Every structure is written in C-alpha cells, then in structure tokens.
PDB file of C-alpha atoms in Angstrom:
ATOM      1  CA  MET A   1     136.086 173.045 -79.885  1.00 64.00           C
ATOM      2  CA  LEU A   2     139.171 175.149 -79.329  1.00 83.00           C
ATOM      3  CA  ILE A   3     137.212 178.150 -78.080  1.00 89.00           C
ATOM      4  CA  SER A   4     133.845 178.118 -76.371  1.00 89.00           C
ATOM      5  CA  GLN A   5     130.535 178.780 -78.092  1.00 90.00           C
ATOM      6  CA  THR A   6     130.328 182.040 -76.154  1.00 95.00           C
ATOM      7  CA  ALA A   7     133.730 183.215 -77.442  1.00 94.00           C
ATOM      8  CA  GLU A   8     132.702 182.282 -80.982  1.00 92.00           C
ATOM      9  CA  TYR A   9     129.490 184.318 -80.567  1.00 94.00           C
ATOM     10  CA  ALA A  10     131.534 187.272 -79.273  1.00 96.00           C
ATOM     11  CA  LEU A  11     133.747 187.121 -82.366  1.00 94.00           C
ATOM     12  CA  ARG A  12     130.703 187.029 -84.648  1.00 93.00           C
ATOM     13  CA  ALA A  13     129.255 190.067 -82.872  1.00 95.00           C
ATOM     14  CA  ILE A  14     132.533 192.022 -83.068  1.00 96.00           C
ATOM     15  CA  VAL A  15     132.951 191.159 -86.772  1.00 93.00           C
ATOM     16  CA  SER A  16     129.399 192.292 -87.469  1.00 93.00           C
ATOM     17  CA  LEU A  17     129.942 195.563 -85.561  1.00 95.00           C
ATOM     18  CA  ALA A  18     133.237 196.035 -87.435  1.00 94.00           C
ATOM     19  CA  GLU A  19     131.404 195.716 -90.757  1.00 91.00           C
ATOM     20  CA  ARG A  20     129.383 198.756 -89.638  1.00 90.00           C
ATOM     21  CA  HIS A  21     132.130 200.577 -87.762  1.00 90.00           C
ATOM     22  CA  GLY A  22     131.004 204.053 -86.761  1.00 86.00           C
ATOM     23  CA  GLN A  23     127.345 203.089 -86.802  1.00 90.00           C
ATOM     24  CA  SER A  24     125.438 202.250 -83.668  1.00 93.00           C
ATOM     25  CA  VAL A  25     123.755 198.821 -83.811  1.00 95.00           C
ATOM     26  CA  VAL A  26     120.972 197.790 -81.437  1.00 95.00           C
ATOM     27  CA  THR A  27     121.122 194.360 -79.795  1.00 95.00           C
ATOM     28  CA  GLN A  28     118.023 193.031 -81.601  1.00 94.00           C
ATOM     29  CA  ASP A  29     119.488 193.945 -84.981  1.00 94.00           C
ATOM     30  CA  LEU A  30     122.884 192.470 -84.104  1.00 95.00           C
ATOM     31  CA  ALA A  31     121.189 189.297 -82.816  1.00 95.00           C
ATOM     32  CA  ARG A  32     119.339 188.901 -86.096  1.00 93.00           C
ATOM     33  CA  ARG A  33     122.434 189.491 -88.201  1.00 91.00           C
ATOM     34  CA  THR A  34     124.640 187.093 -86.242  1.00 91.00           C
ATOM     35  CA  ARG A  35     121.920 184.536 -85.363  1.00 91.00           C
ATOM     36  CA  ILE A  36     122.769 184.736 -81.679  1.00 94.00           C
ATOM     37  CA  PRO A  37     119.864 184.523 -79.185  1.00 96.00           C
ATOM     38  CA  ALA A  38     119.216 188.147 -78.119  1.00 96.00           C
ATOM     39  CA  GLY A  39     119.327 187.509 -74.357  1.00 96.00           C
ATOM     40  CA  TYR A  40     122.616 185.649 -74.675  1.00 97.00           C
ATOM     41  CA  LEU A  41     124.046 188.338 -76.963  1.00 97.00           C
ATOM     42  CA  SER A  42     123.051 191.034 -74.478  1.00 96.00           C
ATOM     43  CA  LYS A  43     125.174 189.385 -71.762  1.00 97.00           C
ATOM     44  CA  ILE A  44     128.098 188.962 -74.161  1.00 98.00           C
ATOM     45  CA  LEU A  45     127.909 192.654 -75.110  1.00 97.00           C
ATOM     46  CA  GLN A  46     128.024 193.651 -71.433  1.00 97.00           C
ATOM     47  CA  THR A  47     131.164 191.537 -71.001  1.00 97.00           C
ATOM     48  CA  LEU A  48     132.727 193.095 -74.108  1.00 98.00           C
ATOM     49  CA  ARG A  49     131.804 196.531 -72.805  1.00 97.00           C
ATOM     50  CA  ARG A  50     133.504 195.879 -69.458  1.00 97.00           C
ATOM     51  CA  ALA A  51     136.575 194.682 -71.396  1.00 97.00           C
ATOM     52  CA  GLY A  52     136.661 198.008 -73.258  1.00 97.00           C
ATOM     53  CA  LEU A  53     135.957 196.513 -76.694  1.00 97.00           C
ATOM     54  CA  VAL A  54     132.531 198.050 -77.315  1.00 97.00           C
ATOM     55  CA  HIS A  55     130.556 200.890 -75.838  1.00 95.00           C
ATOM     56  CA  SER A  56     126.855 201.568 -75.782  1.00 93.00           C
ATOM     57  CA  GLN A  57     125.226 204.761 -76.899  1.00 88.00           C
ATOM     58  CA  ARG A  58     121.917 205.806 -75.428  1.00 86.00           C
ATOM     59  CA  GLY A  59     119.071 207.586 -77.109  1.00 81.00           C
ATOM     60  CA  LEU A  60     117.201 207.389 -80.367  1.00 77.00           C
ATOM     61  CA  ARG A  61     120.231 206.293 -82.363  1.00 77.00           C
ATOM     62  CA  GLY A  62     121.499 204.243 -79.454  1.00 83.00           C
ATOM     63  CA  GLY A  63     123.108 200.834 -79.629  1.00 94.00           C
ATOM     64  CA  PHE A  64     126.548 199.266 -79.603  1.00 96.00           C
ATOM     65  CA  VAL A  65     129.657 200.582 -81.338  1.00 96.00           C
ATOM     66  CA  LEU A  66     133.216 199.245 -81.375  1.00 96.00           C
ATOM     67  CA  GLN A  67     135.357 201.133 -78.905  1.00 96.00           C
ATOM     68  CA  ARG A  68     138.403 200.987 -81.193  1.00 95.00           C
ATOM     69  CA  ALA A  69     139.030 200.672 -84.922  1.00 96.00           C
ATOM     70  CA  PRO A  70     138.853 197.053 -86.195  1.00 96.00           C
ATOM     71  CA  ASP A  71     142.607 197.067 -86.919  1.00 96.00           C
ATOM     72  CA  LYS A  72     143.263 197.819 -83.247  1.00 96.00           C
ATOM     73  CA  ILE A  73     141.360 194.768 -81.951  1.00 97.00           C
ATOM     74  CA  SER A  74     142.967 191.339 -82.206  1.00 97.00           C
ATOM     75  CA  VAL A  75     140.992 188.111 -82.312  1.00 95.00           C
ATOM     76  CA  LEU A  76     142.809 187.111 -79.116  1.00 96.00           C
ATOM     77  CA  GLU A  77     141.514 190.159 -77.231  1.00 97.00           C
ATOM     78  CA  VAL A  78     137.924 189.207 -77.995  1.00 97.00           C
ATOM     79  CA  ILE A  79     138.462 185.606 -76.875  1.00 96.00           C
ATOM     80  CA  ASP A  80     140.336 186.687 -73.748  1.00 96.00           C
ATOM     81  CA  ALA A  81     137.518 189.090 -72.833  1.00 97.00           C
ATOM     82  CA  ILE A  82     135.077 186.164 -72.731  1.00 96.00           C
ATOM     83  CA  GLU A  83     137.101 183.201 -71.585  1.00 92.00           C
ATOM     84  CA  PRO A  84     140.864 183.646 -71.409  1.00 90.00           C
ATOM     85  CA  ILE A  85     143.027 180.927 -72.956  1.00 89.00           C
ATOM     86  CA  ARG A  86     145.376 180.853 -69.985  1.00 88.00           C
ATOM     87  CA  ARG A  87     148.981 179.708 -70.096  1.00 89.00           C
ATOM     88  CA  MET A  88     149.751 176.834 -67.752  1.00 86.00           C
ATOM     89  CA  THR A  89     152.145 178.752 -65.574  1.00 80.00           C
ATOM     90  CA  ARG A  90     152.140 176.299 -62.690  1.00 79.00           C
ATOM     91  CA  CYS A  91     151.796 172.577 -62.127  1.00 78.00           C
ATOM     92  CA  PRO A  92     148.072 171.761 -61.961  1.00 76.00           C
ATOM     93  CA  LEU A  93     148.875 169.046 -59.410  1.00 72.00           C
ATOM     94  CA  ASP A  94     150.779 171.577 -57.272  1.00 71.00           C
ATOM     95  CA  LEU A  95     153.684 169.159 -56.988  1.00 73.00           C
ATOM     96  CA  PRO A  96     156.498 170.887 -55.093  1.00 74.00           C
ATOM     97  CA  GLU A  97     159.081 169.276 -57.424  1.00 72.00           C
ATOM     98  CA  HIS A  98     157.393 170.973 -60.393  1.00 72.00           C
ATOM     99  CA  ALA A  99     157.203 174.397 -58.740  1.00 71.00           C
ATOM    100  CA  SER A 100     160.166 175.676 -60.745  1.00 72.00           C
ATOM    101  CA  GLY A 101     159.493 173.793 -64.011  1.00 76.00           C
ATOM    102  CA  LEU A 102     156.584 171.939 -65.519  1.00 82.00           C
ATOM    103  CA  CYS A 103     156.730 168.214 -66.349  1.00 83.00           C
ATOM    104  CA  PRO A 104     156.955 167.260 -70.079  1.00 84.00           C
ATOM    105  CA  LEU A 105     153.184 166.776 -70.417  1.00 86.00           C
ATOM    106  CA  HIS A 106     152.248 170.145 -68.958  1.00 87.00           C
ATOM    107  CA  ARG A 107     155.127 171.916 -70.688  1.00 87.00           C
ATOM    108  CA  ARG A 108     153.910 170.622 -74.074  1.00 88.00           C
ATOM    109  CA  LEU A 109     150.327 171.577 -73.274  1.00 89.00           C
ATOM    110  CA  ASP A 110     151.524 175.052 -72.283  1.00 90.00           C
ATOM    111  CA  GLU A 111     153.504 175.369 -75.532  1.00 91.00           C
ATOM    112  CA  ALA A 112     150.384 174.502 -77.523  1.00 91.00           C
ATOM    113  CA  ILE A 113     148.433 177.141 -75.588  1.00 92.00           C
ATOM    114  CA  GLY A 114     151.184 179.669 -76.345  1.00 93.00           C
ATOM    115  CA  GLN A 115     151.061 178.759 -80.041  1.00 92.00           C
ATOM    116  CA  VAL A 116     147.291 179.289 -80.185  1.00 92.00           C
ATOM    117  CA  ARG A 117     147.557 182.609 -78.344  1.00 94.00           C
ATOM    118  CA  ASN A 118     150.203 183.798 -80.824  1.00 94.00           C
ATOM    119  CA  THR A 119     148.038 182.752 -83.771  1.00 93.00           C
ATOM    120  CA  PHE A 120     144.997 184.601 -82.443  1.00 94.00           C
ATOM    121  CA  ALA A 121     147.086 187.639 -81.474  1.00 96.00           C
ATOM    122  CA  SER A 122     148.581 187.846 -84.965  1.00 94.00           C
ATOM    123  CA  PHE A 123     145.454 188.945 -86.790  1.00 91.00           C
ATOM    124  CA  SER A 124     142.980 191.698 -86.193  1.00 95.00           C
ATOM    125  CA  ILE A 125     139.274 192.014 -86.810  1.00 94.00           C
ATOM    126  CA  ALA A 126     140.188 194.311 -89.734  1.00 93.00           C
ATOM    127  CA  ASP A 127     142.215 191.466 -91.304  1.00 91.00           C
ATOM    128  CA  LEU A 128     139.035 189.377 -91.425  1.00 88.00           C
ATOM    129  CA  LEU A 129     137.134 192.192 -93.156  1.00 86.00           C
ATOM    130  CA  ASP A 130     140.000 192.750 -95.617  1.00 83.00           C
ATOM    131  CA  GLU A 131     140.116 189.073 -96.551  1.00 78.00           C
ATOM    132  CA  SER A 132     136.440 189.128 -97.194  1.00 74.00           C
ATOM    133  CA  ARG A 133     136.732 192.228 -99.408  1.00 74.00           C
ATOM    134  CA  ARG A 134     139.695 190.783-101.308  1.00 72.00           C
ATOM    135  CA  GLY A 135     137.663 187.636-101.878  1.00 66.00           C
ATOM    136  CA  VAL A 136     140.223 185.392-100.146  1.00 62.00           C
ATOM    137  CA  SER A 137     137.299 183.788 -98.387  1.00 61.00           C
ATOM    138  CA  ARG A 138     133.631 184.315 -98.840  1.00 58.00           C
ATOM    139  CA  GLY A 139     131.668 187.079 -97.126  1.00 63.00           C
ATOM    140  CA  LEU A 140     131.335 187.348 -93.390  1.00 69.00           C
ATOM    141  CA  CYS A 141     129.326 185.427 -90.854  1.00 68.00           C
ATOM    142  CA  ASP A 142     126.616 187.998 -91.033  1.00 64.00           C
ATOM    143  CA  THR A 143     123.258 187.116 -92.448  1.00 60.00           C
ATOM    144  CA  VAL A 144     122.473 190.579 -93.760  1.00 57.00           C
ATOM    145  CA  ALA A 145     124.560 192.152 -96.514  1.00 49.00           C
ATOM    146  CA  ALA A 146     126.607 195.150 -95.431  1.00 46.00           C
ATOM    147  CA  PRO A 147     125.675 198.495 -96.951  1.00 46.00           C
ATOM    148  CA  ALA A 148     127.565 199.402-100.116  1.00 41.00           C
ATOM    149  CA  ARG A 149     130.671 201.515 -99.554  1.00 40.00           C
TER     150      ARG A 149
ATOM    151  CA  MET B   1     142.000 176.143 -71.190  1.00 63.00           C
ATOM    152  CA  LEU B   2     142.769 174.641 -74.575  1.00 83.00           C
ATOM    153  CA  ILE B   3     141.670 171.150 -73.565  1.00 89.00           C
ATOM    154  CA  SER B   4     139.114 170.226 -70.919  1.00 89.00           C
ATOM    155  CA  GLN B   5     139.963 169.180 -67.386  1.00 90.00           C
ATOM    156  CA  THR B   6     138.769 165.683 -68.275  1.00 95.00           C
ATOM    157  CA  ALA B   7     141.147 165.449 -71.254  1.00 94.00           C
ATOM    158  CA  GLU B   8     144.004 166.676 -69.059  1.00 92.00           C
ATOM    159  CA  TYR B   9     143.151 163.990 -66.477  1.00 94.00           C
ATOM    160  CA  ALA B  10     143.104 161.348 -69.234  1.00 96.00           C
ATOM    161  CA  LEU B  11     146.577 162.426 -70.354  1.00 94.00           C
ATOM    162  CA  ARG B  12     147.868 162.228 -66.780  1.00 93.00           C
ATOM    163  CA  ALA B  13     146.422 158.724 -66.418  1.00 95.00           C
ATOM    164  CA  ILE B  14     147.910 157.539 -69.729  1.00 96.00           C
ATOM    165  CA  VAL B  15     151.327 159.032 -68.870  1.00 93.00           C
ATOM    166  CA  SER B  16     151.240 157.313 -65.489  1.00 93.00           C
ATOM    167  CA  LEU B  17     150.287 153.957 -67.081  1.00 95.00           C
ATOM    168  CA  ALA B  18     153.039 154.465 -69.670  1.00 94.00           C
ATOM    169  CA  GLU B  19     155.583 154.917 -66.880  1.00 91.00           C
ATOM    170  CA  ARG B  20     154.623 151.385 -65.786  1.00 90.00           C
ATOM    171  CA  HIS B  21     153.974 149.915 -69.208  1.00 90.00           C
ATOM    172  CA  GLY B  22     153.446 146.172 -68.987  1.00 86.00           C
ATOM    173  CA  GLN B  23     152.273 146.340 -65.398  1.00 90.00           C
ATOM    174  CA  SER B  24     148.639 146.288 -64.432  1.00 93.00           C
ATOM    175  CA  VAL B  25     147.610 149.274 -62.281  1.00 95.00           C
ATOM    176  CA  VAL B  26     144.406 149.348 -60.233  1.00 95.00           C
ATOM    177  CA  THR B  27     142.206 152.431 -60.356  1.00 95.00           C
ATOM    178  CA  GLN B  28     142.791 153.363 -56.702  1.00 94.00           C
ATOM    179  CA  ASP B  29     146.565 153.297 -57.174  1.00 94.00           C
ATOM    180  CA  LEU B  30     146.351 155.280 -60.421  1.00 95.00           C
ATOM    181  CA  ALA B  31     144.023 157.812 -58.733  1.00 95.00           C
ATOM    182  CA  ARG B  32     146.526 158.300 -55.914  1.00 93.00           C
ATOM    183  CA  ARG B  33     149.470 158.698 -58.292  1.00 91.00           C
ATOM    184  CA  THR B  34     147.731 161.171 -60.590  1.00 91.00           C
ATOM    185  CA  ARG B  35     145.642 162.950 -57.921  1.00 91.00           C
ATOM    186  CA  ILE B  36     142.453 162.376 -59.889  1.00 94.00           C
ATOM    187  CA  PRO B  37     139.262 161.613 -57.881  1.00 96.00           C
ATOM    188  CA  ALA B  38     138.834 157.808 -58.132  1.00 96.00           C
ATOM    189  CA  GLY B  39     135.201 157.863 -59.288  1.00 96.00           C
ATOM    190  CA  TYR B  40     136.006 160.393 -61.997  1.00 97.00           C
ATOM    191  CA  LEU B  41     139.105 158.445 -63.065  1.00 97.00           C
ATOM    192  CA  SER B  42     137.053 155.257 -63.292  1.00 96.00           C
ATOM    193  CA  LYS B  43     134.736 156.869 -65.860  1.00 97.00           C
ATOM    194  CA  ILE B  44     137.698 158.241 -67.814  1.00 98.00           C
ATOM    195  CA  LEU B  45     139.303 154.776 -67.916  1.00 97.00           C
ATOM    196  CA  GLN B  46     136.083 153.259 -69.295  1.00 97.00           C
ATOM    197  CA  THR B  47     136.103 155.890 -72.056  1.00 97.00           C
ATOM    198  CA  LEU B  48     139.770 155.187 -72.806  1.00 98.00           C
ATOM    199  CA  ARG B  49     138.992 151.457 -72.871  1.00 97.00           C
ATOM    200  CA  ARG B  50     136.183 151.941 -75.392  1.00 97.00           C
ATOM    201  CA  ALA B  51     138.601 154.020 -77.507  1.00 97.00           C
ATOM    202  CA  GLY B  52     141.061 151.109 -77.517  1.00 97.00           C
ATOM    203  CA  LEU B  53     143.778 152.938 -75.581  1.00 97.00           C
ATOM    204  CA  VAL B  54     143.750 150.836 -72.393  1.00 97.00           C
ATOM    205  CA  HIS B  55     142.408 147.460 -71.424  1.00 95.00           C
ATOM    206  CA  SER B  56     141.468 146.039 -68.066  1.00 93.00           C
ATOM    207  CA  GLN B  57     142.764 142.776 -66.667  1.00 88.00           C
ATOM    208  CA  ARG B  58     140.690 140.864 -64.168  1.00 86.00           C
ATOM    209  CA  GLY B  59     141.839 138.835 -61.229  1.00 81.00           C
ATOM    210  CA  LEU B  60     144.367 139.130 -58.435  1.00 77.00           C
ATOM    211  CA  ARG B  61     146.844 141.110 -60.555  1.00 77.00           C
ATOM    212  CA  GLY B  62     144.007 142.906 -62.306  1.00 83.00           C
ATOM    213  CA  GLY B  63     143.922 146.563 -63.253  1.00 93.00           C
ATOM    214  CA  PHE B  64     144.509 148.777 -66.247  1.00 96.00           C
ATOM    215  CA  VAL B  65     147.260 148.409 -68.855  1.00 96.00           C
ATOM    216  CA  LEU B  66     147.996 150.442 -71.992  1.00 96.00           C
ATOM    217  CA  GLN B  67     146.659 148.680 -75.039  1.00 96.00           C
ATOM    218  CA  ARG B  68     149.618 149.775 -77.166  1.00 95.00           C
ATOM    219  CA  ALA B  69     153.235 150.795 -76.572  1.00 96.00           C
ATOM    220  CA  PRO B  70     153.624 154.444 -75.474  1.00 96.00           C
ATOM    221  CA  ASP B  71     155.350 155.308 -78.776  1.00 96.00           C
ATOM    222  CA  LYS B  72     152.214 154.177 -80.629  1.00 96.00           C
ATOM    223  CA  ILE B  73     149.859 156.525 -78.791  1.00 97.00           C
ATOM    224  CA  SER B  74     149.828 160.217 -79.697  1.00 97.00           C
ATOM    225  CA  VAL B  75     148.727 162.945 -77.331  1.00 95.00           C
ATOM    226  CA  LEU B  76     146.012 163.800 -79.864  1.00 96.00           C
ATOM    227  CA  GLU B  77     144.505 160.291 -79.686  1.00 97.00           C
ATOM    228  CA  VAL B  78     144.051 160.598 -75.933  1.00 97.00           C
ATOM    229  CA  ILE B  79     142.412 164.020 -76.235  1.00 96.00           C
ATOM    230  CA  ASP B  80     140.196 162.885 -79.125  1.00 96.00           C
ATOM    231  CA  ALA B  81     139.068 159.848 -77.111  1.00 97.00           C
ATOM    232  CA  ILE B  82     137.697 162.155 -74.409  1.00 96.00           C
ATOM    233  CA  GLU B  83     136.560 165.254 -76.224  1.00 92.00           C
ATOM    234  CA  PRO B  84     137.518 165.584 -79.885  1.00 90.00           C
ATOM    235  CA  ILE B  85     139.013 168.872 -81.036  1.00 89.00           C
ATOM    236  CA  ARG B  86     136.841 168.998 -84.145  1.00 88.00           C
ATOM    237  CA  ARG B  87     137.715 170.854 -87.313  1.00 89.00           C
ATOM    238  CA  MET B  88     135.140 173.448 -88.328  1.00 86.00           C
ATOM    239  CA  THR B  89     134.123 171.771 -91.535  1.00 81.00           C
ATOM    240  CA  ARG B  90     130.930 173.704 -92.039  1.00 79.00           C
ATOM    241  CA  CYS B  91     129.539 177.151 -91.330  1.00 79.00           C
ATOM    242  CA  PRO B  92     128.199 177.154 -87.749  1.00 76.00           C
ATOM    243  CA  LEU B  93     125.452 179.537 -88.881  1.00 72.00           C
ATOM    244  CA  ASP B  94     124.477 177.178 -91.709  1.00 72.00           C
ATOM    245  CA  LEU B  95     124.529 180.061 -94.162  1.00 73.00           C
ATOM    246  CA  PRO B  96     123.881 178.695 -97.652  1.00 74.00           C
ATOM    247  CA  GLU B  97     126.441 181.134 -99.126  1.00 72.00           C
ATOM    248  CA  HIS B  98     129.119 179.603 -96.861  1.00 72.00           C
ATOM    249  CA  ALA B  99     128.218 175.999 -97.715  1.00 71.00           C
ATOM    250  CA  SER B 100     131.180 175.657-100.061  1.00 72.00           C
ATOM    251  CA  GLY B 101     133.671 177.846 -98.186  1.00 77.00           C
ATOM    252  CA  LEU B 102     133.914 179.266 -94.695  1.00 82.00           C
ATOM    253  CA  CYS B 103     133.953 182.992 -94.003  1.00 83.00           C
ATOM    254  CA  PRO B 104     137.309 184.533 -92.924  1.00 84.00           C
ATOM    255  CA  LEU B 105     136.500 184.265 -89.204  1.00 86.00           C
ATOM    256  CA  HIS B 106     135.572 180.605 -89.296  1.00 87.00           C
ATOM    257  CA  ARG B 107     138.357 179.736 -91.723  1.00 87.00           C
ATOM    258  CA  ARG B 108     140.926 181.273 -89.357  1.00 88.00           C
ATOM    259  CA  LEU B 109     139.400 179.483 -86.372  1.00 89.00           C
ATOM    260  CA  ASP B 110     139.508 176.215 -88.330  1.00 90.00           C
ATOM    261  CA  GLU B 111     143.165 176.803 -89.230  1.00 91.00           C
ATOM    262  CA  ALA B 112     144.003 177.304 -85.562  1.00 91.00           C
ATOM    263  CA  ILE B 113     142.179 174.055 -84.722  1.00 92.00           C
ATOM    264  CA  GLY B 114     144.174 172.274 -87.445  1.00 93.00           C
ATOM    265  CA  GLN B 115     147.420 173.705 -86.075  1.00 92.00           C
ATOM    266  CA  VAL B 116     146.624 172.445 -82.564  1.00 92.00           C
ATOM    267  CA  ARG B 117     145.654 169.005 -83.889  1.00 94.00           C
ATOM    268  CA  ASN B 118     148.975 168.778 -85.789  1.00 94.00           C
ATOM    269  CA  THR B 119     150.920 169.784 -82.691  1.00 93.00           C
ATOM    270  CA  PHE B 120     149.212 167.180 -80.521  1.00 94.00           C
ATOM    271  CA  ALA B 121     149.500 164.516 -83.238  1.00 96.00           C
ATOM    272  CA  SER B 122     153.230 165.156 -83.618  1.00 94.00           C
ATOM    273  CA  PHE B 123     154.302 163.731 -80.277  1.00 91.00           C
ATOM    274  CA  SER B 124     153.639 160.470 -78.552  1.00 95.00           C
ATOM    275  CA  ILE B 125     153.264 159.508 -74.923  1.00 94.00           C
ATOM    276  CA  ALA B 126     156.750 157.916 -75.231  1.00 93.00           C
ATOM    277  CA  ASP B 127     158.181 161.319 -76.232  1.00 91.00           C
ATOM    278  CA  LEU B 128     156.980 162.701 -72.895  1.00 88.00           C
ATOM    279  CA  LEU B 129     158.684 159.861 -71.001  1.00 87.00           C
ATOM    280  CA  ASP B 130     161.880 160.281 -73.036  1.00 83.00           C
ATOM    281  CA  GLU B 131     162.048 163.994 -72.296  1.00 78.00           C
ATOM    282  CA  SER B 132     161.659 163.286 -68.647  1.00 74.00           C
ATOM    283  CA  ARG B 133     164.455 160.673 -68.711  1.00 74.00           C
ATOM    284  CA  ARG B 134     166.760 162.955 -70.666  1.00 72.00           C
ATOM    285  CA  GLY B 135     166.133 165.666 -68.100  1.00 66.00           C
ATOM    286  CA  VAL B 136     164.723 168.097 -70.694  1.00 62.00           C
ATOM    287  CA  SER B 137     161.947 168.812 -68.249  1.00 61.00           C
ATOM    288  CA  ARG B 138     161.451 167.623 -64.730  1.00 59.00           C
ATOM    289  CA  GLY B 139     159.882 164.292 -63.843  1.00 63.00           C
ATOM    290  CA  LEU B 140     156.342 163.397 -64.692  1.00 68.00           C
ATOM    291  CA  CYS B 141     153.015 164.473 -63.301  1.00 68.00           C
ATOM    292  CA  ASP B 142     152.957 161.456 -61.077  1.00 64.00           C
ATOM    293  CA  THR B 143     153.187 161.822 -57.355  1.00 59.00           C
ATOM    294  CA  VAL B 144     154.880 158.494 -56.711  1.00 57.00           C
ATOM    295  CA  ALA B 145     158.360 157.774 -58.027  1.00 50.00           C
ATOM    296  CA  ALA B 146     158.514 155.144 -60.751  1.00 46.00           C
ATOM    297  CA  PRO B 147     160.316 151.911 -59.897  1.00 46.00           C
ATOM    298  CA  ALA B 148     163.988 151.793 -60.845  1.00 40.00           C
ATOM    299  CA  ARG B 149     164.728 150.352 -64.266  1.00 39.00           C
TER     300      ARG B 149
END
C-alpha cells in the first residue's frame, strides 16, 4: 500500500465530512458511514483536529466539522496530517560522501516520493466530490446516501 | 515513507550485489557494506532468493549472487518481492455499488499507485550503476569502494 490504512481512513472521514460540509457529524455516525471502528476513528479525528483540518463542536448539535471548505483541503494535507510522506533529504546510511548529494538509488526513490506528493497535492477533497457528482466515478466511499441538495 | 524500510534494505543489498555481479558475497560482508543488521539482511536475502532474484552458492567461495544481470532486474521487482505495492482493484469497504467501479477517492489512490509502479518498473538496477559511473549522482549506497574494473 502506498499510504497506510490509517491515512486511508482519514481520507474517508474527511470525504464523508465534506459531503456534509457545514453540518456537525458525531463520531458514531461518521464511523457507521465510513465503516471505520469508532475508537480508531476517534483517535484519527483528534489528529486531524490538531492538524487544523477539522474542529469539534460541543453541545446538543455537537460533532465534527471540516475546518476549511473542501476545495481548500488537498488530499496530501490529509495524508501528511496522519503519516507524512517525507522526502529523502539525506542519505539514510549517513555516508559522509553522500552528505551533499544522494546516490542514484536514493535519488530515484526521492524523485518517486516527490512525484507522489505532487499528485496528492494537485487535487482537493472538493475535486473528489465534483467527480462523483459529474458521474466520472461512482458515488463516494460513504455507506449512507448524502441528503439531496 | 513510500516503501518500507525492509524494501529499502533489499534495494541496497541488490545494488551492492550488482556492483560485484558475478562474485559471490557472504552475508556478513554484504551487511557491512550496506550497513544492514546481519540477521535482518539474512531474512531479506532468503525472501529475495525465493523470489528468484538472488541465489546462494555453498562452499569455500559461497555466498549470494544475483540470479540475473542487473539490467534484467527492475527496481519494482525488488520492492514487489519484499512488500508488493498493490493496485487497489476493489473497494476497500466492499460496497456493492462500487463492485464495478471505484469511488473517486479510491480511483485516485489507485492511479497514484499505478504511477509509482510505472516509475519503479521503468528503471533497472543497472541504470543505477550506470548513473553512478557516469557521475550523474554520487557513488552508491555502499560503504566499501568497489574493486577497480
């Protein structure tokens, strides 16, 4: 897998919140919609909250809401909040002769990492919703239909 | 990290064996050159052997040798031998409505996986050696200089 299970769960949760942007969604409801174990989801939401991607509202209508509009959140930001896809900025063997330039293997690995980061930075959560609405691909990874708009 | 530590170790080991293609290298020597813990490297070499990428020679001059020429081994094959970067061929939520087509999130993730697989398939272990010899990048991730050719 290119990204971890946890990062994939975080993306599902953000997409599901984006489908209901402006509404507050409680963890149990979000867990049911995204089929993520509630305890696990709760930890992911805390991490996303610390990263400034969601915030929680207290009270009767409390729950989680996206902190920003879906077009202002890239897929990369969600992944990086959970488990950053780090560039290989230095030789993992700490070889002094590679201090100022990586060897061909690590340079190629770093280029691939850069390519993936660019891909994930190039589309927003809103792009995923738009594709779904335009019928480019089917629905969203959400097990409960979104309310009619 | 895009690939696991184990896959990165396997690539280091294969690159180091490729530098000495035709020679048999014992695990202890390979561990020293690549700075991989010997016990860990030993397990990786068994996995690479089962995948048909290296073979072991017994006896006084025993050790590990690449099974094929470095230009016949792609970076992707080494990674796939350790921990395959699998395409997302089916909905991870097993939603019946996504059985015949992924949702936008999972389709985009799958495309990124495909892009990474293509990148890693497009260059061979020999390409890494060639770049090093042409001085495109510096040396190899091997802590002991290769014998003169």
